[in-house]
Short mmCIF file of C-alpha atoms in Angstrom, two decimals:
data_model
loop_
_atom_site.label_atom_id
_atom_site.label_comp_id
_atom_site.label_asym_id
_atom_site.label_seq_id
_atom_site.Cartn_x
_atom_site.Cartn_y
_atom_site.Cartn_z
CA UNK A 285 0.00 0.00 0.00
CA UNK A 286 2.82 2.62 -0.52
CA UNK A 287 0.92 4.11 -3.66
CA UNK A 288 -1.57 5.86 -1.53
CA UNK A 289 0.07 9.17 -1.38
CA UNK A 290 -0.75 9.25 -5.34
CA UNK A 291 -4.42 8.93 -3.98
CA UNK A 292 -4.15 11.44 -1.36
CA UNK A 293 -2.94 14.01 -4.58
CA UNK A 294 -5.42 12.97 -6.63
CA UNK A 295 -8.22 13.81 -3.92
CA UNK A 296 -6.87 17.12 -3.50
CA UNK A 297 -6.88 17.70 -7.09
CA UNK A 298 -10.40 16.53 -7.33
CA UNK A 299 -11.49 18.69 -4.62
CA UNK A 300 -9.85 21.56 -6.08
CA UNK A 301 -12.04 20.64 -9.16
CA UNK A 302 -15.22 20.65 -7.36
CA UNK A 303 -14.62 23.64 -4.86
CA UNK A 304 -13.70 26.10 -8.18
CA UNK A 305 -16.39 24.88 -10.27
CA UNK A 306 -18.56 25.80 -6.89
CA UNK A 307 -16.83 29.01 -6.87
CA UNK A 308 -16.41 30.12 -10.17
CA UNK A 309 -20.30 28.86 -11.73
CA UNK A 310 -23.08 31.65 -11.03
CA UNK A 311 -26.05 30.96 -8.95
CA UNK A 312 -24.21 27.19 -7.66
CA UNK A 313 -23.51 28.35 -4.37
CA UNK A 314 -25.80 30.76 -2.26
CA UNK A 315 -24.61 33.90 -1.39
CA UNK A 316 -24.91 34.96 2.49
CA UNK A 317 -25.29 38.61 3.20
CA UNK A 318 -24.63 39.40 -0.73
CA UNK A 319 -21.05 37.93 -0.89
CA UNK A 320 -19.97 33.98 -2.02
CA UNK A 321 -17.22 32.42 -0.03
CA UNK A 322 -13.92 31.83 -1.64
CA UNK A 323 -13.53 28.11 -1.43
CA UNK A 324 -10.42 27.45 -2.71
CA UNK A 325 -8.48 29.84 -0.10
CA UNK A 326 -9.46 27.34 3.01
CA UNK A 327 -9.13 24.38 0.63
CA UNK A 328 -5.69 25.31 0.85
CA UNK A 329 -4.92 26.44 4.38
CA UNK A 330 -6.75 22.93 5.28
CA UNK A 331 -3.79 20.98 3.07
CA UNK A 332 -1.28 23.27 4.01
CA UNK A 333 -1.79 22.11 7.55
CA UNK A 334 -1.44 18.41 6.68
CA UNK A 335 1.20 18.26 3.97
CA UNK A 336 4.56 19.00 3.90
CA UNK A 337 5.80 22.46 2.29
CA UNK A 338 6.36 21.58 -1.40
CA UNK A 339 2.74 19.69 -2.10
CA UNK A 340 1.26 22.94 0.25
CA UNK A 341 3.37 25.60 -1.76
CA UNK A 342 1.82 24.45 -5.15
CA UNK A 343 -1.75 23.62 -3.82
CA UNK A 344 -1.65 27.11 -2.89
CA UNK A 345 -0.40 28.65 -5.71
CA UNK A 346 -3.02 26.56 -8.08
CA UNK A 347 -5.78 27.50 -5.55
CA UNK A 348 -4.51 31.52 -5.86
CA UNK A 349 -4.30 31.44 -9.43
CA UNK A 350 -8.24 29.90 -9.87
CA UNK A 351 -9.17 31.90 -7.16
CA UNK A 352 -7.76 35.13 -9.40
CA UNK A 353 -9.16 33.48 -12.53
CA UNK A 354 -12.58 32.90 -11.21
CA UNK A 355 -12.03 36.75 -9.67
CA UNK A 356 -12.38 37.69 -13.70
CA UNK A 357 -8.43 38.85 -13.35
CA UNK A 358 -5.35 37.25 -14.59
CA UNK A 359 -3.42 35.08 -11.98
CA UNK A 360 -1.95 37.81 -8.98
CA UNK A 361 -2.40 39.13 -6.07
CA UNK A 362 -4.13 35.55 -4.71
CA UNK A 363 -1.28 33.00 -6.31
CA UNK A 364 1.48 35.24 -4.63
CA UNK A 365 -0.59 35.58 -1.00
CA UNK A 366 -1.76 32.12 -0.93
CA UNK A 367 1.82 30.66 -1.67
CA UNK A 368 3.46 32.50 0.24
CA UNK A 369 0.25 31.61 3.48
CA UNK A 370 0.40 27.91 2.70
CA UNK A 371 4.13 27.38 2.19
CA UNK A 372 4.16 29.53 5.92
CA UNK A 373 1.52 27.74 7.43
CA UNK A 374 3.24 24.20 6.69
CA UNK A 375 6.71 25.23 7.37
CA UNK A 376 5.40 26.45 11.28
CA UNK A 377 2.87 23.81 11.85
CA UNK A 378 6.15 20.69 10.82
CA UNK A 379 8.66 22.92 12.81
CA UNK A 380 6.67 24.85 15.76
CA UNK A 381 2.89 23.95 16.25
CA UNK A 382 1.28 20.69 16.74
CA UNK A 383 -0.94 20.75 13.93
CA UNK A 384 -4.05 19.58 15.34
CA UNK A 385 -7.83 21.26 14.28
CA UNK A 386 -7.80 24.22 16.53
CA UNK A 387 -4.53 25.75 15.77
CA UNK A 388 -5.08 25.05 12.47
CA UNK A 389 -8.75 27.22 12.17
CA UNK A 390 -6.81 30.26 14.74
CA UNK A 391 -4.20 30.17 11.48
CA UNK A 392 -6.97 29.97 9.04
CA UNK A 393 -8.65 32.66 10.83
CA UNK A 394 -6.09 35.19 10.86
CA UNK A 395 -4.95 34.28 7.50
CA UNK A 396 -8.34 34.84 5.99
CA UNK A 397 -9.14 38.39 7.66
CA UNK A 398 -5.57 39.49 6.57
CA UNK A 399 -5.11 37.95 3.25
CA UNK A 400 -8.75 39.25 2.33
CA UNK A 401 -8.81 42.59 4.31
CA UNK A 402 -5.35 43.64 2.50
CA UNK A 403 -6.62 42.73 -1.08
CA UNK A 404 -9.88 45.02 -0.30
CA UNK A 405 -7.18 47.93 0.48
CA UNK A 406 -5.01 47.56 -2.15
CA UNK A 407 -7.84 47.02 -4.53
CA UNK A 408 -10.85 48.71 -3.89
CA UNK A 409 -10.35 51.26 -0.96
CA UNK A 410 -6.91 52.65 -2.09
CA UNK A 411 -8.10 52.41 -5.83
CA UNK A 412 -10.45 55.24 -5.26
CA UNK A 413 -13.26 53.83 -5.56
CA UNK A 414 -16.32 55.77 -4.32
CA UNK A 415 -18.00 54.72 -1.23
CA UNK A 416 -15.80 51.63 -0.55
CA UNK A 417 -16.77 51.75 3.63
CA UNK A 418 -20.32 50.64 2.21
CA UNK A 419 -18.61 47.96 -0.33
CA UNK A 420 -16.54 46.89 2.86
CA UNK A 421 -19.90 46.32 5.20
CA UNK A 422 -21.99 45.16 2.61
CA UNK A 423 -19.50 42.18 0.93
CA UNK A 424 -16.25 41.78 2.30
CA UNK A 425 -16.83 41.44 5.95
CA UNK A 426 -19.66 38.91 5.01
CA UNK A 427 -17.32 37.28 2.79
CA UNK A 428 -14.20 36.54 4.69
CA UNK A 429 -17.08 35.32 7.88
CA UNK A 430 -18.38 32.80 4.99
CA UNK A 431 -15.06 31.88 3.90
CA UNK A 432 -14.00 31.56 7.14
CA UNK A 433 -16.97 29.05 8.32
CA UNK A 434 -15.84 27.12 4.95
CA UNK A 435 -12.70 26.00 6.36
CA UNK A 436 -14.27 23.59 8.96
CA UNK A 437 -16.18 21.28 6.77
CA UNK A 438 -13.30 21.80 4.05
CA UNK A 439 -10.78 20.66 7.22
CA UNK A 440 -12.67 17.70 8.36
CA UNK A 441 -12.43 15.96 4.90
CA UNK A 442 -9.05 17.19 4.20
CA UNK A 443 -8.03 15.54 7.43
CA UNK A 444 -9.73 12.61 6.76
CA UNK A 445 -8.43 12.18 3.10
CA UNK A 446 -4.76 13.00 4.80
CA UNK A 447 -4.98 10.14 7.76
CA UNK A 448 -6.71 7.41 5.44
CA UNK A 449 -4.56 7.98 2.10
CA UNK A 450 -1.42 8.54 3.93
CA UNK A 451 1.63 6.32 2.77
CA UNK A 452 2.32 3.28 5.55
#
């Protein structure tokens, strides 16, 4: 049984699938408080936690880059953060942190509100555009809570996936 980390990959992969077409397809997923979740973001923080930093550094940058694709943008500011998150998040939790499911949803917390709050600045309150403290109540804070509450269910099976499909 020593081909099961192939499996493990593949399940990712097929998740990754599933959680853009969610994303990405109008009208699929219901919006909360006029804002969708971004699915792939704790799709990634959830493998980053298990894996080891190479399989997290790309699972993040393919989750950024559909996350910027299904955004309506070319691949940016999402691919770079979420890298850079995952490969972080992976390297501390192997080195520092036991990486059980409570220090990894304090991580995915912060990570979310930060990643999220610093793309709304960069993009749409330093941008100029008019009356972004209403854009910022209305969609963002709603959509980093929803993407945010995401990460549990998205956890759970990653965890499960990682401790049934791990190599023995």
């Amino acid at each position: 049984m020593r081909n099961l980390g192939f499996f493990r990959y593949l399940s990712y992969s097929l998740l990754v699938i599933l959680l853009y077409v969610l994303q990405a397809t109008p009208n699929l997923m219901p919006e909360l408080f006029g804002s969708k979740p971004l699915l792939l973001f704790p799709l990634a923080l959830a493998i980053a936690s298990v894996e080891k930093e190479v399989p997290s550094l790309i699972f993040g940058a393919v989750c950024g880059g559909l996350t910027d694709l299904a955004a309506g943008g070319g691949i940016g500011y999402f691919a770079i953060i979420l890298t850079l998150i995952c490969y972080f998040e992976s390297h501390v939790f192997s080195t520092y942190f036991v990486p059980n499911i409570f220090s990894a949803t304090v991580y995915s917390a912060i990570a979310t509100v930060l990643s999220i709050g610093v793309y709304f600045l960069i993009f749409k309150a330093f941008s100029g555009i008019p009356d972004w403290q209403i854009l910022f109540v209305n969609h963002y804070i709603s959509r980093i809570v929803y993407t945010f509450f995401m990460f549990i269910p998205v956890c759970i099976l990653v965890r499960f996936l990682h401790r049934n499909l791990k190599n023995r």
